XYZ file of C-alpha atoms in Angstrom:
728
model
C -10.208 -1.038 -12.837
C -7.645 -1.052 -9.939
C -8.871 1.766 -8.498
C -12.283 0.391 -8.236
C -11.017 -2.798 -6.961
C -9.396 -1.062 -4.199
C -12.209 0.991 -3.301
C -14.071 -2.333 -2.893
C -11.292 -4.142 -0.674
C -11.202 -0.987 1.360
C -14.919 -1.216 1.817
C -14.859 -4.973 2.420
C -12.366 -4.555 5.038
C -14.377 -2.009 7.166
C -17.426 -4.068 6.619
C -15.415 -6.861 7.942
C -15.060 -5.374 11.227
C -18.658 -4.753 11.280
C -19.494 -8.586 10.385
C -17.344 -9.749 13.323
C -19.325 -7.459 15.849
C -22.647 -8.743 14.556
C -21.811 -12.550 14.803
C -20.846 -11.874 18.276
C -24.229 -9.963 19.050
C -25.940 -12.807 17.469
C -24.383 -15.196 20.225
C -24.989 -12.643 22.929
C -28.533 -11.785 21.747
C -29.998 -15.451 21.392
C -32.878 -14.570 23.475
C -33.686 -11.349 21.651
C -36.130 -11.543 18.738
C -34.346 -12.816 15.604
C -35.522 -9.839 13.470
C -32.962 -7.851 15.581
C -30.329 -9.808 13.794
C -31.523 -9.403 10.520
C -31.625 -5.639 11.541
C -27.771 -5.888 12.007
C -27.191 -7.688 8.846
C -28.665 -4.884 7.258
C -26.233 -2.459 8.644
C -23.380 -4.644 6.982
C -25.409 -4.133 3.574
C -25.212 -0.458 4.322
C -21.771 -0.653 5.087
C -21.015 -2.537 1.770
C -23.223 -0.501 -0.210
C -22.280 3.045 0.487
C -18.869 4.327 -0.967
C -18.572 6.775 1.723
C -19.389 6.756 5.626
C -20.065 9.718 8.014
C -17.417 10.058 10.455
C -17.810 9.930 14.278
C -15.625 10.089 17.293
C -17.569 6.953 18.499
C -16.259 4.814 15.818
C -14.018 1.887 16.331
C -13.094 1.099 13.123
C -9.494 1.085 12.965
C -8.804 2.597 9.687
C -11.315 3.918 6.865
C -8.747 3.238 3.918
C -6.323 0.231 4.772
C -4.856 0.135 1.544
C -4.137 3.624 0.573
C -5.321 4.706 -2.980
C -1.791 5.827 -3.982
C -0.191 2.556 -2.931
C 0.071 2.092 -6.631
C 2.672 4.662 -7.264
C 4.453 4.633 -3.812
C 8.291 4.071 -3.847
C 7.701 2.020 -0.465
C 4.297 0.524 -0.711
C 2.602 0.150 2.686
C -0.794 -0.252 4.344
C -2.556 1.824 7.244
C -4.627 -0.670 9.140
C -4.892 1.250 12.083
C -3.113 -1.788 13.883
C 0.226 -0.839 15.041
C 1.298 -4.527 15.411
C -0.123 -5.654 12.054
C 1.371 -2.741 10.257
C 4.796 -3.614 11.796
C 4.662 -6.963 10.424
C 3.052 -6.477 6.799
C 4.814 -3.170 5.791
C 8.556 -4.382 5.952
C 7.674 -7.019 3.758
C 5.636 -5.038 1.522
C 8.365 -2.394 0.896
C 10.989 -5.043 0.756
C 9.055 -6.911 -1.995
C 7.086 -4.503 -3.724
C 9.305 -1.415 -4.025
C 10.312 -0.480 -7.323
C 13.672 -0.955 -8.728
C 15.397 1.757 -10.543
C 14.838 1.076 -14.305
C 11.519 -0.808 -13.610
C 8.725 -0.033 -16.365
C 5.947 -0.523 -13.816
C 5.551 -0.350 -10.061
C 5.556 -4.217 -8.914
C 2.397 -3.024 -6.851
C 0.470 -1.908 -9.897
C 1.250 -5.492 -11.492
C -0.162 -7.366 -8.425
C -3.347 -5.065 -8.184
C -3.922 -5.313 -11.720
C -3.532 -8.960 -11.632
C -6.108 -9.211 -8.492
C -8.610 -6.913 -10.050
C -8.600 -9.205 -13.374
C -9.270 -12.083 -10.971
C -11.868 -10.322 -9.102
C -13.641 -9.418 -12.200
C -13.337 -13.006 -13.738
C -14.669 -14.294 -10.287
C -17.590 -12.016 -10.229
C -18.774 -13.028 -13.594
C -18.612 -16.660 -12.738
C -20.982 -15.668 -9.809
C -23.284 -14.360 -12.229
C -23.251 -17.172 -14.779
C -23.828 -19.460 -11.812
C -26.828 -17.278 -10.604
C -28.267 -17.142 -14.264
C -27.905 -21.019 -14.852
C -29.666 -21.830 -11.313
C -32.500 -19.214 -11.779
C -33.179 -20.682 -15.502
C -33.343 -24.249 -14.157
C -35.805 -22.862 -11.519
C -38.031 -21.095 -14.171
C -38.218 -24.261 -16.373
C -39.183 -26.212 -13.732
C -42.343 -23.899 -12.597
C -43.376 -22.954 -16.087
C -46.414 -25.685 -15.893
C -47.554 -24.752 -12.351
C -51.117 -24.477 -11.813
C -52.496 -21.785 -9.830
C -54.155 -22.541 -6.326
C -55.574 -19.065 -5.266
C -54.140 -15.548 -5.317
C -50.484 -15.577 -5.884
C -49.932 -19.343 -4.917
C -49.330 -21.867 -7.404
C -48.789 -25.919 -7.281
C -45.887 -27.408 -9.147
C -45.280 -31.249 -9.513
C -41.641 -30.886 -10.200
C -40.670 -29.251 -6.756
C -40.237 -31.007 -3.519
C -40.146 -27.892 -1.254
C -42.187 -24.480 -0.990
C -40.604 -21.352 -1.965
C -40.849 -17.670 -3.241
C -39.887 -16.973 -6.564
C -39.780 -13.520 -8.141
C -39.042 -9.655 -7.250
C -41.434 -7.468 -8.774
C -44.344 -9.703 -8.893
C -43.180 -12.632 -6.229
C -45.365 -15.848 -6.168
C -45.437 -18.731 -3.819
C -44.830 -22.084 -5.319
C -45.919 -25.282 -3.473
C -45.021 -28.830 -4.376
C -48.293 -30.902 -5.257
C -47.611 -33.591 -2.801
C -47.462 -30.794 0.045
C -49.828 -32.493 3.048
C -53.031 -30.899 3.900
C -52.369 -30.464 7.464
C -49.044 -28.907 6.606
C -50.383 -26.283 3.852
C -51.761 -23.521 6.574
C -48.234 -23.260 8.285
C -46.345 -23.517 4.996
C -48.234 -20.653 3.295
C -48.356 -18.537 6.528
C -44.327 -18.932 6.384
C -43.985 -17.822 2.682
C -46.483 -14.715 3.533
C -44.769 -13.810 6.323
C -41.357 -13.659 3.917
C -43.630 -11.416 1.618
C -44.548 -9.165 4.612
C -41.072 -8.783 5.782
C -39.844 -7.827 2.187
C -37.346 -10.977 2.336
C -37.635 -11.603 -1.372
C -35.981 -8.350 -2.082
C -33.092 -8.683 1.069
C -31.998 -12.290 0.043
C -31.037 -11.424 -3.524
C -29.423 -8.367 -2.859
C -27.286 -10.232 -0.304
C -26.331 -12.366 -2.894
C -25.733 -9.491 -5.441
C -23.205 -8.091 -2.588
C -21.544 -11.466 -2.150
C -21.336 -11.623 -6.054
C -19.391 -8.291 -5.893
C -17.405 -9.123 -2.726
C -16.686 -12.650 -3.683
C -13.215 -12.473 -2.489
C -13.969 -11.470 1.132
C -14.653 -15.090 3.242
C -16.301 -13.060 5.958
C -19.033 -11.647 3.442
C -19.576 -15.442 2.675
C -20.286 -16.236 6.294
C -22.295 -13.309 6.674
C -24.563 -14.263 3.481
C -24.993 -17.998 5.078
C -26.018 -16.478 8.515
C -28.367 -13.722 6.922
C -30.252 -16.427 5.370
C -30.498 -18.391 8.452
C -31.658 -15.410 10.382
C -34.195 -14.764 7.841
C -36.048 -17.954 8.482
C -35.515 -17.849 12.189
C -37.274 -14.253 12.028
C -40.379 -15.656 9.862
C -40.581 -18.517 11.913
C -41.036 -16.123 15.055
C -43.469 -14.035 13.311
C -45.868 -17.104 12.483
C -45.996 -18.260 15.839
C -46.525 -14.728 17.518
C -49.349 -14.487 15.064
C -50.854 -18.122 15.203
C -50.188 -18.654 18.594
C -47.783 -20.880 20.863
C -49.804 -23.752 20.433
C -48.906 -24.542 17.146
C -45.252 -24.977 17.629
C -45.424 -28.629 17.346
C -47.487 -28.874 14.077
C -45.277 -26.070 12.486
C -42.271 -28.095 13.506
C -43.744 -30.910 11.863
C -44.582 -28.938 8.749
C -40.847 -27.881 8.827
C -39.557 -31.577 8.888
C -42.014 -32.792 6.184
C -40.778 -29.945 3.607
C -37.349 -29.910 4.289
C -34.651 -30.851 1.475
C -31.241 -31.592 1.514
C -29.210 -28.262 0.836
C -26.138 -29.104 -1.978
C -25.182 -25.460 -2.941
C -25.693 -21.872 -1.845
C -28.312 -20.276 -3.548
C -29.433 -16.767 -4.636
C -33.155 -17.624 -4.609
C -35.729 -18.787 -3.927
C -36.767 -18.359 -0.377
C -37.369 -22.146 0.182
C -39.377 -23.416 3.219
C -37.427 -26.134 4.464
C -33.913 -25.221 3.003
C -31.755 -23.792 5.638
C -31.002 -24.992 9.169
C -34.059 -27.208 9.788
C -32.753 -28.849 12.832
C -31.789 -25.242 14.320
C -34.966 -24.055 13.211
C -37.036 -26.867 14.888
C -35.220 -26.414 18.174
C -35.657 -22.662 17.971
C -39.405 -23.479 17.296
C -40.204 -25.608 20.004
C -38.174 -23.742 22.775
C -39.705 -20.130 21.853
C -40.702 -17.917 24.543
C -41.872 -14.490 23.959
C -38.963 -12.092 24.923
C -39.046 -10.257 28.049
C -39.292 -6.051 27.461
C -35.933 -5.538 28.636
C -34.050 -7.875 26.346
C -36.024 -6.108 23.404
C -34.943 -2.794 24.449
C -31.315 -3.952 25.127
C -31.555 -5.569 21.859
C -32.494 -2.267 20.294
C -29.979 -0.295 22.062
C -27.219 -2.686 20.974
C -28.274 -1.987 17.228
C -28.032 1.741 17.744
C -24.590 1.431 19.540
C -23.600 -0.892 16.740
C -24.432 1.494 13.877
C -22.848 4.271 15.724
C -19.658 2.522 16.279
C -19.251 0.473 13.226
C -21.234 2.186 10.531
C -19.114 5.320 10.869
C -15.469 6.146 10.256
C -13.009 7.558 12.690
C -12.925 11.090 12.170
C -10.189 12.148 9.953
C -8.796 16.189 10.045
C -8.635 16.995 6.425
C -5.498 19.049 6.444
C -4.726 21.339 3.428
C -1.892 20.064 1.184
C 1.626 21.420 2.525
C 2.563 22.503 -0.861
C 2.065 26.030 -2.293
C 3.534 27.444 1.089
C 6.504 28.732 2.608
C 7.929 27.245 5.799
C 10.064 28.618 8.542
C 11.749 26.501 11.025
C 9.639 26.252 14.173
C 11.788 24.436 16.494
C 14.753 21.708 16.091
C 13.581 18.307 16.871
C 16.866 16.279 16.149
C 20.170 16.570 15.263
C 22.682 13.798 14.637
C 25.385 13.698 17.582
C 28.232 12.950 15.184
C 27.965 16.638 13.817
C 29.391 19.650 15.670
C 27.501 22.285 13.917
C 23.825 22.541 14.506
C 21.297 24.743 12.850
C 18.719 26.658 14.753
C 15.282 28.296 13.878
C 17.443 31.440 13.499
C 20.062 30.163 11.198
C 18.030 27.708 9.179
C 16.767 28.528 5.904
C 13.186 29.051 4.915
C 11.924 26.156 3.147
C 9.513 26.665 -0.299
C 7.213 24.064 -1.091
C 5.900 25.135 -4.649
C 2.115 24.275 -5.664
C 3.663 21.837 -8.562
C 5.589 19.636 -5.962
C 9.226 21.218 -5.709
C 11.193 21.916 -2.682
C 13.489 25.121 -2.598
C 15.393 26.482 0.174
C 15.893 30.253 0.506
C 18.859 32.082 2.874
C 20.184 35.298 2.845
C 18.483 36.130 -0.598
C 19.662 32.804 -1.929
C 17.031 30.283 -3.485
C 18.079 26.980 -4.289
C 16.278 24.344 -6.085
C 16.279 21.248 -4.499
C 14.359 18.753 -6.400
C 11.011 16.872 -6.778
C 8.654 15.779 -3.854
C 7.823 12.224 -4.486
C 5.199 10.276 -2.241
C 6.656 7.815 -0.090
C 5.522 5.456 2.958
C 7.610 5.509 5.806
C 9.038 2.096 7.410
C 11.484 1.297 9.869
C 13.879 0.819 7.189
C 13.647 3.750 5.141
C 13.322 6.305 7.944
C 13.955 4.780 11.759
C 17.382 3.595 10.949
C 18.383 6.540 9.273
C 18.560 8.161 12.771
C 21.545 7.737 15.434
C 19.877 7.710 18.573
C 23.103 7.454 20.898
C 24.962 9.912 22.524
C 24.581 13.716 22.783
C 21.724 14.662 20.332
C 19.537 12.185 18.881
C 15.736 12.468 19.235
C 14.440 15.090 21.508
C 11.179 16.290 23.132
C 10.339 12.675 24.343
C 9.571 11.467 20.753
C 11.226 8.939 18.600
C 11.666 7.884 14.856
C 9.062 5.271 15.314
C 6.531 7.488 16.814
C 7.035 9.860 14.549
C 6.457 7.576 11.475
C 3.234 6.024 13.188
C 1.706 9.539 13.324
C 2.272 10.071 10.065
C -0.475 11.077 7.518
C 1.583 11.511 4.554
C 5.159 11.445 3.411
C 7.250 13.053 0.534
C 11.169 12.267 -0.478
C 13.369 14.842 -2.230
C 16.417 13.672 -3.800
C 19.133 16.471 -4.804
C 21.116 15.985 -7.708
C 24.675 17.164 -6.125
C 27.933 15.251 -5.200
C 26.724 15.381 -1.205
C 23.520 13.213 -2.109
C 21.273 15.332 0.016
C 18.092 14.044 0.640
C 14.848 15.499 2.210
C 11.816 13.993 3.981
C 8.885 15.972 4.077
C 6.336 14.675 7.047
C 2.400 15.996 7.173
C 1.287 14.147 10.490
C -2.076 13.088 11.838
C -2.469 16.483 13.682
C -1.841 18.724 10.922
C 1.925 19.806 11.890
C 4.593 19.707 9.045
C 8.128 17.963 9.670
C 11.223 18.144 7.393
C 14.309 16.234 7.551
C 17.794 16.840 5.979
C 20.339 14.260 5.335
C 22.467 12.400 3.123
C 21.449 9.636 0.862
C 23.387 6.362 -0.213
C 22.338 5.489 -3.602
C 23.500 2.132 -3.157
C 21.081 1.374 -0.560
C 18.402 1.573 -3.599
C 19.700 -2.106 -4.474
C 21.015 -3.329 -1.316
C 19.347 -2.450 1.951
C 22.068 -4.083 3.976
C 24.699 -1.555 2.440
C 22.333 1.479 2.751
C 24.462 4.107 4.662
C 22.113 6.920 4.516
C 21.608 9.301 7.239
C 19.469 11.982 8.616
C 21.206 14.911 10.146
C 18.476 17.090 11.102
C 14.933 17.179 11.594
C 12.916 20.430 12.111
C 9.448 21.170 13.019
C 7.996 23.655 10.356
C 5.579 26.838 10.352
C 3.792 28.394 7.463
C 5.876 31.574 6.841
C 3.844 34.274 5.580
C 5.782 37.331 4.049
C 4.400 39.727 6.704
C 5.251 43.095 5.674
C 5.927 45.714 8.287
C 3.439 48.471 8.976
C 4.038 52.008 9.549
C 0.993 53.927 10.086
C 1.210 57.631 9.694
C -1.672 57.938 12.328
C -4.210 56.350 13.381
C -4.002 54.181 16.719
C -6.561 51.587 15.102
C -4.211 50.686 12.258
C -1.509 49.980 14.478
C -2.338 46.077 14.802
C -3.014 45.896 10.894
C -0.884 42.944 9.163
C -0.355 42.783 5.428
C 0.798 39.433 3.648
C 2.642 39.828 0.382
C 4.067 38.001 -2.540
C 6.072 38.588 -5.569
C 5.129 36.672 -8.675
C 6.554 36.785 -12.430
C 4.881 36.188 -15.594
C 6.618 35.645 -18.862
C 4.227 37.629 -20.946
C 5.027 38.731 -24.452
C 2.237 40.536 -25.433
C 0.314 42.805 -22.912
C -2.789 44.983 -23.774
C -4.479 47.874 -21.676
C -5.934 47.217 -18.576
C -9.671 48.238 -18.853
C -9.654 49.121 -15.115
C -8.323 52.762 -14.096
C -5.176 52.267 -12.004
C -6.067 53.618 -8.340
C -3.204 56.103 -8.231
C -3.715 57.055 -12.201
C -3.938 60.763 -11.121
C -0.287 60.664 -9.337
C 1.122 58.556 -12.075
C 0.449 61.625 -14.518
C 1.306 64.288 -12.465
C 4.270 63.372 -10.167
C 7.822 62.872 -10.823
C 8.439 60.627 -8.161
C 8.814 56.793 -9.516
C 5.317 55.789 -9.144
C 3.779 52.267 -10.242
C 0.315 51.685 -11.266
C -1.656 50.080 -8.294
C -4.865 47.746 -9.001
C -7.406 46.491 -6.348
C -8.871 43.195 -7.414
C -12.033 42.242 -5.348
C -13.020 38.834 -6.418
C -11.841 35.749 -8.352
C -13.594 37.197 -11.407
C -11.307 40.153 -11.204
C -8.310 38.009 -11.201
C -9.625 35.951 -14.476
C -10.355 39.350 -16.104
C -7.076 40.574 -15.568
C -5.596 37.191 -17.050
C -7.699 37.921 -20.126
C -5.402 40.712 -20.866
C -2.274 39.134 -21.022
C -0.596 35.884 -22.953
C 1.228 33.922 -20.618
C 4.104 31.468 -21.311
C 6.228 29.077 -19.314
C 7.665 30.482 -16.093
C 11.583 30.561 -16.939
C 13.781 27.993 -15.641
C 16.223 30.362 -13.753
C 13.322 31.698 -11.902
C 11.802 28.559 -11.210
C 15.155 27.298 -9.619
C 14.906 30.421 -7.646
C 11.395 29.523 -6.005
C 10.011 32.536 -7.743
C 6.166 31.670 -8.459
C 4.202 32.459 -11.674
C 1.271 34.631 -11.641
C -0.984 31.701 -11.832
C 0.643 29.699 -8.944
C 0.545 33.198 -6.756
C -2.823 33.794 -7.300
C -4.349 30.196 -6.875
C -4.784 30.535 -3.116
C -7.177 33.450 -3.298
C -10.560 31.861 -3.542
C -14.130 33.057 -2.814
C -13.820 32.463 1.065
C -10.596 34.838 1.089
C -12.453 37.645 -0.890
C -15.325 37.478 1.560
C -12.910 39.445 4.232
C -10.086 40.243 2.364
C -8.740 42.368 -0.750
C -6.137 41.930 -3.077
C -3.873 44.860 -4.413
C -1.769 44.354 -7.495
C 1.481 46.308 -8.804
C 2.666 44.965 -12.079
C 6.456 46.022 -12.850
C 8.123 45.512 -16.139
C 11.152 43.488 -16.090
C 12.548 45.592 -19.361
C 15.460 43.045 -19.738
C 17.114 43.857 -16.385
C 18.300 41.147 -13.642
C 16.426 43.232 -10.824
C 13.998 41.316 -8.429
C 11.387 43.190 -6.102
C 10.445 42.886 -2.661
C 7.811 44.689 -0.672
C 9.240 47.350 1.751
C 6.360 48.883 3.812
C 2.922 48.919 3.563
C 1.518 52.450 5.018
C -2.129 52.699 6.196
C -3.163 56.112 7.887
C -6.923 55.020 7.537
C -7.083 57.509 4.551
C -4.165 56.873 2.507
C -2.936 53.446 1.459
C 0.579 53.292 0.221
C 2.712 50.122 -1.160
C 6.665 50.627 -1.309
C 8.254 48.431 -3.640
C 12.044 47.733 -3.106
C 14.103 47.097 -6.266
C 16.752 44.581 -5.515
C 19.937 43.794 -7.760
C 19.909 40.085 -8.284
C 23.239 38.237 -7.840
C 22.453 35.817 -10.750
C 23.753 37.476 -13.866
C 22.685 35.071 -16.143
C 19.023 36.042 -15.705
C 19.158 39.394 -17.325
C 17.193 39.423 -20.495
C 13.686 39.146 -18.775
C 11.237 40.629 -20.621
C 8.212 39.551 -18.773
C 6.201 41.401 -15.905
C 6.896 41.151 -12.321
C 3.876 41.416 -10.230
C 3.685 42.638 -6.480
C 0.660 41.407 -4.562
C -0.421 42.363 -1.109
C -3.647 41.357 0.609
C -5.295 43.403 3.352
C -8.714 42.910 5.040
C -11.350 45.172 4.041
C -11.900 46.675 7.139
C -8.348 48.071 7.440
C -9.164 49.991 3.955
C -12.632 50.747 4.005
C -12.017 54.334 4.470
C -8.962 55.034 2.465
C -9.609 57.497 -0.306
C -6.103 57.766 -1.562
C -4.106 54.866 -3.017
C -0.374 54.961 -4.499
C 3.126 53.169 -4.548
C 6.566 54.261 -4.532
C 9.484 52.744 -6.273
C 12.826 52.262 -4.217
C 15.904 51.112 -6.067
C 18.597 48.946 -4.957
C 17.999 48.132 -1.005
C 20.421 45.545 -0.797
C 22.804 43.434 -2.865
C 24.069 39.886 -2.497
C 27.493 38.656 -3.494
C 28.284 34.880 -3.294
C 31.514 33.036 -3.835
C 30.156 30.879 -6.640
C 33.120 28.853 -7.129
C 32.764 27.537 -3.731
C 32.506 23.576 -2.904
C 30.436 23.737 0.168
C 26.918 23.071 0.467
C 26.546 26.359 1.231
C 28.748 28.969 -0.121
C 30.171 32.284 1.658
C 28.133 35.327 0.637
C 27.399 38.785 2.312
C 24.802 41.184 1.686
C 25.287 44.842 1.560
C 22.301 46.911 2.856
C 21.007 50.433 2.145
C 21.579 51.860 5.798
C 25.358 50.480 5.431
C 25.141 47.235 7.514
C 26.206 43.933 6.178
C 25.626 40.180 7.312
C 28.458 37.717 6.256
C 27.644 33.885 6.160
C 30.930 31.989 5.874
C 29.811 28.126 5.578
C 27.343 25.352 6.592
C 29.421 24.267 9.208
C 29.852 27.376 11.152
C 27.159 28.829 13.324
C 29.214 32.460 12.999
C 27.425 34.989 11.302
C 29.364 38.247 10.655
C 27.288 41.429 11.157
C 28.459 45.144 11.156
C 28.820 48.061 8.931
C 30.694 48.596 5.953
C 32.488 51.548 3.958
C 33.787 52.102 0.475
C 37.099 53.801 0.117
C 38.303 54.260 -3.465
C 38.027 51.045 -4.853
C 37.948 48.901 -1.630
C 35.139 47.658 0.221
C 35.984 47.390 4.023
C 33.692 45.195 6.038
C 34.078 45.901 10.167
C 31.955 43.477 12.606
C 29.863 45.145 15.254
C 32.025 43.521 18.104
C 35.380 45.057 16.060
C 37.235 41.839 16.132
C 36.947 40.916 12.591
C 37.642 43.004 9.234
C 37.226 41.762 5.782
C 38.653 43.821 2.666
C 37.576 43.264 -0.891
C 38.634 45.400 -3.956
C 36.050 45.931 -6.698
C 36.201 44.111 -9.537
C 34.647 43.998 -13.157
C 31.771 41.493 -12.048
C 31.810 41.850 -7.918
C 34.321 41.981 -5.246
C 37.724 40.292 -4.932
C 38.986 39.112 -1.646
C 41.876 40.902 -0.165
C 43.505 38.262 2.319
C 46.285 40.644 3.378
C 44.255 43.198 4.700
C 41.665 41.021 6.135
C 41.223 38.949 9.545
C 42.561 35.334 9.115
C 39.242 33.896 10.656
C 36.680 32.777 8.184
C 34.994 29.983 9.726
C 35.753 26.945 7.840
C 34.897 29.000 4.523
C 37.041 27.913 1.461
C 37.406 31.044 -0.242
C 40.985 32.745 -0.417
C 43.402 35.498 -1.598
C 41.746 36.594 -5.080
C 38.523 34.716 -4.634
C 35.667 36.632 -6.556
C 32.431 37.240 -4.696
C 29.681 38.159 -7.453
C-alpha cells in the first residue's frame, strides 16, 4: 500500500503543476469558449489517471518523481522536486529527522509513509461512503417520479432540475417548474447529455475521491463543475439564439437553489455559481475566430509542456562493471600524497552490489554499497575547499550533489574506517570518492569529522586483450574483450557440443585446453544445464572474481546479434592458481587464445575443486572466415609477493614477471613505484631499479622471500617492512 500511495502522491504533484497552469489559462482566456476550459480540465484528468507519461524536451514539469520510490529505505531520505531552493530547504530537515539510527527496527520514513497511506485509505473510504449515502437519498426522492416524455420525468420531491444516471441517464424536473422556463431547462439538460457531462462529472469526483489529500485537486473539481455549466449555457445560447439570453437567465434564477455540500452527482441546473452564470449569459458574445484559434493553440502547448515528463536518460546500473580512474577531480589539500589515474587501483562494482579494488594483481573486498541521498551535511561538508587542492575543474560539491541521479555509500570494516561514495550523475557519468568515516557522526552530526580525501571520475574498464595478428592487415584493428570467472561445480557431465579444437587436444603434446563457441543466450543456458553450481567461495568473492552466472549475465540477445563468445574451461584441481588472458591471435584463418596460469599470492585458497572459465568475446565479422581454433596454456607468467603483516592501508608488494622484470609498490603515501629487472643468485632474489639507484635483496624462505636490509637500499618510501620481514 505504501508503494501505491507514493505513486499516487507523485502523480498528484505533477498534476498540481498542470492545475496551476489551467487556473492561469482560465483567467487569460476569459473571452474564449468555455468548452476550452473543460478540455483543459480533461488534460488534468489524463495526468491523474495515467500511471506513466511520455517524455518531451518541451516539458516544464520540474520533476516526474518528487518523492523517490526508494525513499522508504534510504539512509538519508530526500526529495527531488526539481526546484533547487525547495530541495535545499526540505532535504536537510528530512535527513535530520527521518534518517534511521543504528539499531532501529524500521526506517522512520517507512513508518511515516505507512501511516500516511493508512490515512489516505481511510479518507478514500469516507468519500465513497458519502457518495453512496448522498446517491441513495436522491434515488429515494425520485423513485415516485412520473414520466413526462422520452427520458424526462417530473418529481414532487425535488426543487431543481438535474440529470441522474450514467448508463441510462434521465432528466428529472420539479413538478412546480414554470411553463415558460421549461423549454430552457430541458435545452440545458440535453446539452449536458450531448456533451457527455453525466460521465465526466462522476469521473472527476472519483478522481477527487482517490486524490482527496491534494488541495489543488479539490479546487480543480469545483472549477470543473463551474466550467461544465458555463459551457452548457453557451451551447444553449448558440443554438437557440442571442435573443433568449434574458429569458434563459430568468429560468436559471427561478430554478436556483442554495448549495450546501460538494456533490458527485447529479448535474443540477441551478446549483453552481448562479450569479456568475447569469452575468456570463447576459454578456455573451460570439468569440472572434482568432480567440478560438489562440485558445486551441494554448491547449496544445499546455498538453505538450505539462502532460509530458521531462526527458530522463535511462542509464544502465553502474554495478556489474569494472572501472578505471579517468581523472582526479578533488584531492584534500591536507595530504601530500595524491593518487593519479596511473597509480589509482581498478574499482570493481559487482552485480550483487559489492565494491572491490584491484591493484598490482591484489583484489580487496571493501564492502556493500548501500543507496543514500546526498545532502550538504553528509557530502558537501566532507570536502576541504581552501588551500592547495580542493575542488578542481570549476566544479563544487554542491554542484555534484545537485547533478546526482543516484548515490551509494560503502563503509569498510577496518581500523581506518575508510568509506566510499559511488555517484551516478544525470549525464550518466560515474564518480567515486574515497575518505575516512567518523562513526561518532552517525549519532552526533556536530561531532562528525568524516572527510573525503579523493574524488575520481571513473571510466568503464574493459579487460582489453592485446591482439597479435599473424597476418592479414584487416585484423589489426580487432579488439577482444575477456573475463575470467569461477564456478564451484562439484559435478560435471560431458558437454555434448564438441570442442572446436578437439583434434588438436587428441594429437598434440602441447598443453591445449578445450575451446567452445557460444552463439546465443540459449547456448549459455544449455551449458549451465550440464553442471551443478554451488555458492561462490568467499575467498574468491573477496578477490572480486565473478561467478560464472555473474560473468555471463551481460551477454544478452542484442550482444549475440553482432558478437560471439568463446569459452575455455580450466579445472582448478585443488591448486591455488589464477588464470588470465594473455593474447588473442587471429590471422583471418586461425583463431587462438593464450591462457596464462598465475600463481596466486593467497596461500589459503588452495583446495579449490571447481572450474575456471575464461570467456573471450569477438565480433562475428572478425572470426567469420576462421577455420582453425585452438588454445594454449602458459604457466606462471607472473608472481606477486605481499608483506602481509603490514599495518598500512596499502601493504608493500612486488611482482615478478616472466621476462625478468619487476614492479615494487611501497605504500599508499608514496607515489614512487620501483620498476626494473631481477635476478636470482643461489637462494637470493635481487631487484635492481632501471635507474640503478636502488637495490633490494631478499632471501628465499619456505613460504616466500625474506627482506635482507643489510644488502638493500635504505629508501623504502614510507613502507613499514624491515629486516627479516617476509613477503608471501
